[in-house]
mmCIF file of C-alpha atoms in Angstrom:
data_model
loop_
_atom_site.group_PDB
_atom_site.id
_atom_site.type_symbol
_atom_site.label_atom_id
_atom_site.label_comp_id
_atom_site.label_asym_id
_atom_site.label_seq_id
_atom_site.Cartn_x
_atom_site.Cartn_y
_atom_site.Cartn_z
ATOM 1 C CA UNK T 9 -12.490 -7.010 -12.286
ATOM 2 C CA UNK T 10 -14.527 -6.531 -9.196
ATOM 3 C CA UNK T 11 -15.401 -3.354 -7.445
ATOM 4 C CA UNK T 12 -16.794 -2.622 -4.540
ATOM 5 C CA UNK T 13 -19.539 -0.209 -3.634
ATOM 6 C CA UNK T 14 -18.487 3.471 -3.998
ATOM 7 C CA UNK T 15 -19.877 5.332 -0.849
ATOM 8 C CA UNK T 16 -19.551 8.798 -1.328
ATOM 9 C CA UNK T 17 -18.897 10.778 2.686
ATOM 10 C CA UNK T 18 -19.157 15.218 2.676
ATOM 11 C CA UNK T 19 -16.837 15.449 5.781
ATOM 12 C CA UNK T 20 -15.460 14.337 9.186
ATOM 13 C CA UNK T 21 -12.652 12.399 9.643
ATOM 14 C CA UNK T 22 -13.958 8.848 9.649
ATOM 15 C CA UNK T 23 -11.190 7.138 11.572
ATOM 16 C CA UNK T 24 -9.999 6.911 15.106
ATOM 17 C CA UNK T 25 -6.544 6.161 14.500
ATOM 18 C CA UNK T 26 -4.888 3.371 11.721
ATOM 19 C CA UNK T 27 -6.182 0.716 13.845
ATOM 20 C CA UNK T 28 -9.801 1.426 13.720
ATOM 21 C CA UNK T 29 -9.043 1.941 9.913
ATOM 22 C CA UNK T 30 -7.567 -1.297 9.622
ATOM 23 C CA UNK T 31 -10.888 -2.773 11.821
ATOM 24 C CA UNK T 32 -13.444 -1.054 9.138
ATOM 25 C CA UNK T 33 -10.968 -2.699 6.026
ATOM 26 C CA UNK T 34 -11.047 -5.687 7.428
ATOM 27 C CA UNK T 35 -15.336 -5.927 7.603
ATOM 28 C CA UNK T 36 -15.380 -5.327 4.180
ATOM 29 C CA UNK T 37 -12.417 -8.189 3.548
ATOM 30 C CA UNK T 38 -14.444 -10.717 5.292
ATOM 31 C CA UNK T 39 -14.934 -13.160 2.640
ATOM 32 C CA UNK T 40 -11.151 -13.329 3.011
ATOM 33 C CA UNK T 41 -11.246 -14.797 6.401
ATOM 34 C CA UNK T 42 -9.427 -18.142 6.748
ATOM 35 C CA UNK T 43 -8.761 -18.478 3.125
ATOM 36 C CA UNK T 44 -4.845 -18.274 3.665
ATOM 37 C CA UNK T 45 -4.606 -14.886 2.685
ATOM 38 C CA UNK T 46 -0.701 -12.471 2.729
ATOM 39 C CA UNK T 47 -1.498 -9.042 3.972
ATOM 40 C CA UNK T 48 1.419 -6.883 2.416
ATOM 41 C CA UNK T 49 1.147 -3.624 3.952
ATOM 42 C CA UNK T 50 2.967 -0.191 2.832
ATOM 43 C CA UNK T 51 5.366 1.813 5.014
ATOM 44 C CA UNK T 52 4.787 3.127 7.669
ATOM 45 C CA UNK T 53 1.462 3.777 8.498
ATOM 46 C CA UNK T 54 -0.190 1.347 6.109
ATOM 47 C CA UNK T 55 1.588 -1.550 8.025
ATOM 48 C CA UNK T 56 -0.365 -0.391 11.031
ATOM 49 C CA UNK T 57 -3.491 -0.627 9.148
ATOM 50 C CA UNK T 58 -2.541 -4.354 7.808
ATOM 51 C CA UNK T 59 -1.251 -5.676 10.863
ATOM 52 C CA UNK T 60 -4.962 -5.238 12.176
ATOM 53 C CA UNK T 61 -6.768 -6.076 8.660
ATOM 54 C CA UNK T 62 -4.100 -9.633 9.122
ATOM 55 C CA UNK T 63 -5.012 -10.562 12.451
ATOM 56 C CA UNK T 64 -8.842 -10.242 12.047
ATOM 57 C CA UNK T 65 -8.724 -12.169 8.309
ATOM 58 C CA UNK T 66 -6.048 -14.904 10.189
ATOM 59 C CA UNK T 67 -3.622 -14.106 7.277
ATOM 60 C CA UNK T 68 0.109 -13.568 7.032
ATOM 61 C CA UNK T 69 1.530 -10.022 7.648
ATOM 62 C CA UNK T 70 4.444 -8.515 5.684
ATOM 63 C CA UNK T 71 5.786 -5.178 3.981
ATOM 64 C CA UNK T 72 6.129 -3.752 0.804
ATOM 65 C CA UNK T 73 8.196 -0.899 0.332
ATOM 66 C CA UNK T 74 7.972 1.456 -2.663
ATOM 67 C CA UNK T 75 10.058 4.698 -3.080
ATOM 68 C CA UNK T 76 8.975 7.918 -4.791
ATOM 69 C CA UNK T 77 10.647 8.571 -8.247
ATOM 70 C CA UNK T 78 11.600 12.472 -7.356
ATOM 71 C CA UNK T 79 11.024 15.302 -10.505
ATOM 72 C CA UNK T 80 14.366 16.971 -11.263
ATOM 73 C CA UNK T 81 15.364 20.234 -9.212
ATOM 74 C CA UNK T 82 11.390 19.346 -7.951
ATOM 75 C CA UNK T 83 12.119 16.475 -5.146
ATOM 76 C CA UNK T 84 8.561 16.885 -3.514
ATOM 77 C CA UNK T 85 7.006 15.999 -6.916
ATOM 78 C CA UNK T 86 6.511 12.370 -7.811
ATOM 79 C CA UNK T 87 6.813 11.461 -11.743
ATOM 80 C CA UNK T 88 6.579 8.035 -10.300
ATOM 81 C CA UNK T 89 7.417 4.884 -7.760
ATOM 82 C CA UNK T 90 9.409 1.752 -7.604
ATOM 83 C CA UNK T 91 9.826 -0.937 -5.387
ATOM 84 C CA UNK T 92 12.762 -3.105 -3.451
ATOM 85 C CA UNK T 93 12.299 -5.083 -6.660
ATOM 86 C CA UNK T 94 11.767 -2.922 -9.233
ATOM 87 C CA UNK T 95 7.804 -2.778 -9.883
ATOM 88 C CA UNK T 96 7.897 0.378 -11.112
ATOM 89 C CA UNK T 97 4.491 3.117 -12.198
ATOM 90 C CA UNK T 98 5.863 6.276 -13.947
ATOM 91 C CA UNK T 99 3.628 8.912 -14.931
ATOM 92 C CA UNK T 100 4.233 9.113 -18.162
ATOM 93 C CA UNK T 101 2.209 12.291 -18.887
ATOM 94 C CA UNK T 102 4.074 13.861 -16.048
ATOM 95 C CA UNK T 103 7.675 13.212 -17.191
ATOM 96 C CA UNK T 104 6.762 14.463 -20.469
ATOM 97 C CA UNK T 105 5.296 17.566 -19.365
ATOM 98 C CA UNK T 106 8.462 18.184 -17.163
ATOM 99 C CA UNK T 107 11.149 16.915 -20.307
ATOM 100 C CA UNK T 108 12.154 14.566 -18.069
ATOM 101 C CA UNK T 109 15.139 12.568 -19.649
ATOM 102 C CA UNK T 110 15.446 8.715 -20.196
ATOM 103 C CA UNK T 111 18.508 8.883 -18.642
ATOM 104 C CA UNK T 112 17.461 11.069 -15.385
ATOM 105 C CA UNK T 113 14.509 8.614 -15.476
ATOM 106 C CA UNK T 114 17.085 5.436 -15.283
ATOM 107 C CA UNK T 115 19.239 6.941 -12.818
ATOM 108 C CA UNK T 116 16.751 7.807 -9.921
ATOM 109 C CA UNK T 117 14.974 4.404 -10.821
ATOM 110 C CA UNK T 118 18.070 2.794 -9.804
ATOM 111 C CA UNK T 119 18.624 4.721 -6.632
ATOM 112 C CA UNK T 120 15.381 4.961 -5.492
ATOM 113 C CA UNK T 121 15.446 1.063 -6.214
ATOM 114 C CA UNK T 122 18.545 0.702 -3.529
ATOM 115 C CA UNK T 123 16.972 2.822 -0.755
ATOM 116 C CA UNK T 124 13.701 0.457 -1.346
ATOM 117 C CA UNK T 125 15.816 -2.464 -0.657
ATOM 118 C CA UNK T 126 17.565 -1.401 2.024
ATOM 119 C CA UNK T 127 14.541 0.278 4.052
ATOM 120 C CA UNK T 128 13.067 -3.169 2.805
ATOM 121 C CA UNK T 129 15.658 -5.295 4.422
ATOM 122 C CA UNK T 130 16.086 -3.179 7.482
ATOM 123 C CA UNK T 131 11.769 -3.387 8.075
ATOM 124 C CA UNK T 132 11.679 -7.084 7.947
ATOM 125 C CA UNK T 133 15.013 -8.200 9.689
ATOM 126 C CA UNK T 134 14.912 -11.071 9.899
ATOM 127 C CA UNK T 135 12.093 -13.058 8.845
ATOM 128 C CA UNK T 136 12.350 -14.232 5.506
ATOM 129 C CA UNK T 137 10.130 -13.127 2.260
ATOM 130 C CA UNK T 138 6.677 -14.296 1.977
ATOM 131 C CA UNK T 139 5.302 -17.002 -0.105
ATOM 132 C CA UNK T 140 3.004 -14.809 -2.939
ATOM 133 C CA UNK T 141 2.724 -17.544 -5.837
ATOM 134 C CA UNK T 142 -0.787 -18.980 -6.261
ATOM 135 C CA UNK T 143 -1.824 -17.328 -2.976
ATOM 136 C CA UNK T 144 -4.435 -14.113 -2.938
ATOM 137 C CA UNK T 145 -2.123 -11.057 -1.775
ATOM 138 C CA UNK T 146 -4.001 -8.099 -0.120
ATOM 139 C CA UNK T 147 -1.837 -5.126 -0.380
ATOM 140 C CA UNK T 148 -2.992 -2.255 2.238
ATOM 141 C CA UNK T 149 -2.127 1.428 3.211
ATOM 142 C CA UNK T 150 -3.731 3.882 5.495
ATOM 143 C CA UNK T 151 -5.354 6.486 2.382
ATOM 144 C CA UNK T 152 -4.813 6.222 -1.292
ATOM 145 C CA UNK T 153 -4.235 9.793 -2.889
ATOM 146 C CA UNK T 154 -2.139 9.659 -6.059
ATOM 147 C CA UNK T 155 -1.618 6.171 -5.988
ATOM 148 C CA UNK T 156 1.893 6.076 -7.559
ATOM 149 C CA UNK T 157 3.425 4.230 -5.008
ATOM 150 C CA UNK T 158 0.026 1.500 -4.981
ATOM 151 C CA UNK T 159 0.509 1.080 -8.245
ATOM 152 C CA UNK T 160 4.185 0.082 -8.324
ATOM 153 C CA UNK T 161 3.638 -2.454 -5.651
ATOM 154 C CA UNK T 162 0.552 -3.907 -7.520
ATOM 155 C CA UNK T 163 3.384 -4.089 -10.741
ATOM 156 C CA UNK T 164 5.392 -5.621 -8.470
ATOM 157 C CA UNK T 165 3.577 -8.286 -6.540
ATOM 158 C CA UNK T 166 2.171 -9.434 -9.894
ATOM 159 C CA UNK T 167 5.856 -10.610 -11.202
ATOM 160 C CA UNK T 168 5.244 -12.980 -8.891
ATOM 161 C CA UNK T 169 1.951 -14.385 -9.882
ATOM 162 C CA UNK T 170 -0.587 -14.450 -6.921
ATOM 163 C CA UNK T 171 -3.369 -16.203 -7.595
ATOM 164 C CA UNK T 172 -5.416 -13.229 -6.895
ATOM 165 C CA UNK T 173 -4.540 -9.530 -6.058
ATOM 166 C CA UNK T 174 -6.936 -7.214 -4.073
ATOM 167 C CA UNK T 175 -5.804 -3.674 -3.141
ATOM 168 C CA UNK T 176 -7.619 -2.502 0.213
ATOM 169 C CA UNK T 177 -7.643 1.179 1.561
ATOM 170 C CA UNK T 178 -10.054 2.391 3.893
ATOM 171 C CA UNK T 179 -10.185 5.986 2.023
ATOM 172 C CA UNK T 180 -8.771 7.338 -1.117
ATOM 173 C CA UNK T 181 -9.775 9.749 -4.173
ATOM 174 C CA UNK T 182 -12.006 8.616 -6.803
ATOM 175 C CA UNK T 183 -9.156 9.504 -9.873
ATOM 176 C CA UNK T 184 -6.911 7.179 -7.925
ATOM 177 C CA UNK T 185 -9.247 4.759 -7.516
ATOM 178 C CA UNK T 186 -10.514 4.594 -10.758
ATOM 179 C CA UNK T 187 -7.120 4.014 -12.034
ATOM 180 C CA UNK T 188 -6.216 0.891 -9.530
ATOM 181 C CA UNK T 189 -9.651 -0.353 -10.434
ATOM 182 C CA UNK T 190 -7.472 -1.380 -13.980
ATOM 183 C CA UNK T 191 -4.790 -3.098 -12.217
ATOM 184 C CA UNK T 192 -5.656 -5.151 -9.310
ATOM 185 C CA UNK T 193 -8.466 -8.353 -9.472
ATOM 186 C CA UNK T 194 -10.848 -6.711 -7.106
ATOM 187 C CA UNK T 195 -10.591 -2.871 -5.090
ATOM 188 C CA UNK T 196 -12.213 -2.233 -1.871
ATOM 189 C CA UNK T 197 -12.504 1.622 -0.296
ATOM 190 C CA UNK T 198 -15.397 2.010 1.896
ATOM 191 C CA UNK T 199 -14.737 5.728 1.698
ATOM 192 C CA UNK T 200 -14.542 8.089 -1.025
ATOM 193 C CA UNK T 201 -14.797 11.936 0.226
ATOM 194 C CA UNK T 202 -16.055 14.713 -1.759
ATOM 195 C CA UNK T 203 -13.359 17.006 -0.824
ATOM 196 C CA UNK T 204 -9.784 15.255 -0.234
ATOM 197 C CA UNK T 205 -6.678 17.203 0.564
ATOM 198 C CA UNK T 206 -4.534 14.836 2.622
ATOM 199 C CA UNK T 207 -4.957 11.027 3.735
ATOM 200 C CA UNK T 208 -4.147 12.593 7.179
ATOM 201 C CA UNK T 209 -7.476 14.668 7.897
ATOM 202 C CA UNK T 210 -9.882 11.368 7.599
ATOM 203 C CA UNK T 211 -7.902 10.478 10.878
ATOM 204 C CA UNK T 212 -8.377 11.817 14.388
ATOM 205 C CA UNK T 213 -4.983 10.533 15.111
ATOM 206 C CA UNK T 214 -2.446 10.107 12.651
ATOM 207 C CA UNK T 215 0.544 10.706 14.357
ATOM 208 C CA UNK T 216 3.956 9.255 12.367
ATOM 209 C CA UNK T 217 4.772 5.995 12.518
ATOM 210 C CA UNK T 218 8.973 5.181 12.969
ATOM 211 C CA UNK T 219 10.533 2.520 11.550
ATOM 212 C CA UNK T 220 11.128 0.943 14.776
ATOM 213 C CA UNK T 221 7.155 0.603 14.834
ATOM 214 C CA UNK T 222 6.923 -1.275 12.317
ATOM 215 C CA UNK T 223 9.496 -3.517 12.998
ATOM 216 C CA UNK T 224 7.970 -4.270 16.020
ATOM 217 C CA UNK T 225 4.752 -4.672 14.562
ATOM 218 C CA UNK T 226 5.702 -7.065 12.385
ATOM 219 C CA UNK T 227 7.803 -9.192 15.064
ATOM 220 C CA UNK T 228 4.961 -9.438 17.573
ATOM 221 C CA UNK T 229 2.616 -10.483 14.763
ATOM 222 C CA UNK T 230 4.857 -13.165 13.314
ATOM 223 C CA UNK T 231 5.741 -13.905 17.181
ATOM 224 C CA UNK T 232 1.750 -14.449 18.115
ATOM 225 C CA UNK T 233 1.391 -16.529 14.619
ATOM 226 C CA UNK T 234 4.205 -19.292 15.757
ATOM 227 C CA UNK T 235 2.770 -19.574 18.752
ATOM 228 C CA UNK T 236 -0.764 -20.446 17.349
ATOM 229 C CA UNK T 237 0.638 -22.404 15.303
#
């Protein structure tokens, strides 16, 4: 698998706002330019970052949308992620730590599943699911920090056999990264910081991004692309 260059940055937030992230990811996609690349970025604020990482690489935009598998009695802790279609990471050291049952484990799977789909279906609209056989998929969010949900979608997009998976973030943690370095084909980061408490502090603005955002951002880019084409 390929791996690009770790860079290793004290402090400072390094980023402007998602766009300027996306801007950076994209200079170190380049070789991706024109080479019919999908851009599949995560909700919310990774779409942000995609949208600009599709437009400079002249690739296809879409979402991916992953949900957090939710400890019991412990909702803010992840023991995991799935997606709209069931690509699924669970932290197996995690769930046995916390006696996590198999069939707590099956049931919030299975919900967390639904709300995927429907936060899914309600993102895109109405334009239709991408083509991701035989074609290199770029999956994208804004910071990488356990990368639970990452590595659901990466379990995920593989079921449908892209020719080539790269998984792009323009700042993450090195445990994180080391582990998505094993699952996708090639991982670029240009920024790993030596002290990392949220994605949000590598930003100088990283206000929320609504779901109405992104469904906007997604209809003007598919909106600019059938005009070009």
């Amino acid at each position: 698998m390929d791996n690009e260059s770790d860079r290793l940055i004290v402090d400072g937030f390094f980023f402007s706002d998602r766009e300027h992230a996306g801007a950076v990811l994209a200079d170190h996609l380049r070789s991706y330019r024109d080479r019919d690349v999908l851009v599949l970025g995560i909700p919310r604020g990774g779409v942000i970052v995609a949208a600009e990482v599709a437009r400079r690489l002249h690739g296809d935009l879409d979402v991916i949308v992953a949900r957090k598998l939710r400890a019991p009695d412990r909702p803010e802790l992840a023991i995991g992620a799935v997606t709209a279609d069931d690509g699924v990471f669970v932290n197996e050291a995690l769930v046995h730590q916390l006696g996590v049952t198999k069939d707590y484990l099956k049931e919030e799977r299975s919900a967390r599943m639904q709300e995927a789909q429907k936060r899914q279906n309600l993102l895109r609209g109405s334009l239709p699911p991408p083509a991701i056989r035989d074609r290199t998929v770029i999956l994208v969010d804004d910071g990488l920090a356990t990368g639970a949900t990452m590595r659901a979608a990466v379990r995920s997009v593989r079921w449908h056999h892209p020719a080539r998976l790269v998984v792009a973030v323009p700042v993450g943690t090195r445990d994180a990264s080391l582990l998505l370095r094993e699952e996708a084909d090639q991982f670029v980061c240009p920024y790993f910081p030596a002290r990392f408490y949220a994605v949000g502090q590598f930003y100088n603005n990283f206000a929320p991004v609504g779901d109405e955002h992104v469904r906007e951002v997604l209809e003007e880019f598919h909106a600019a692309i059938r005009v070009q084409r």
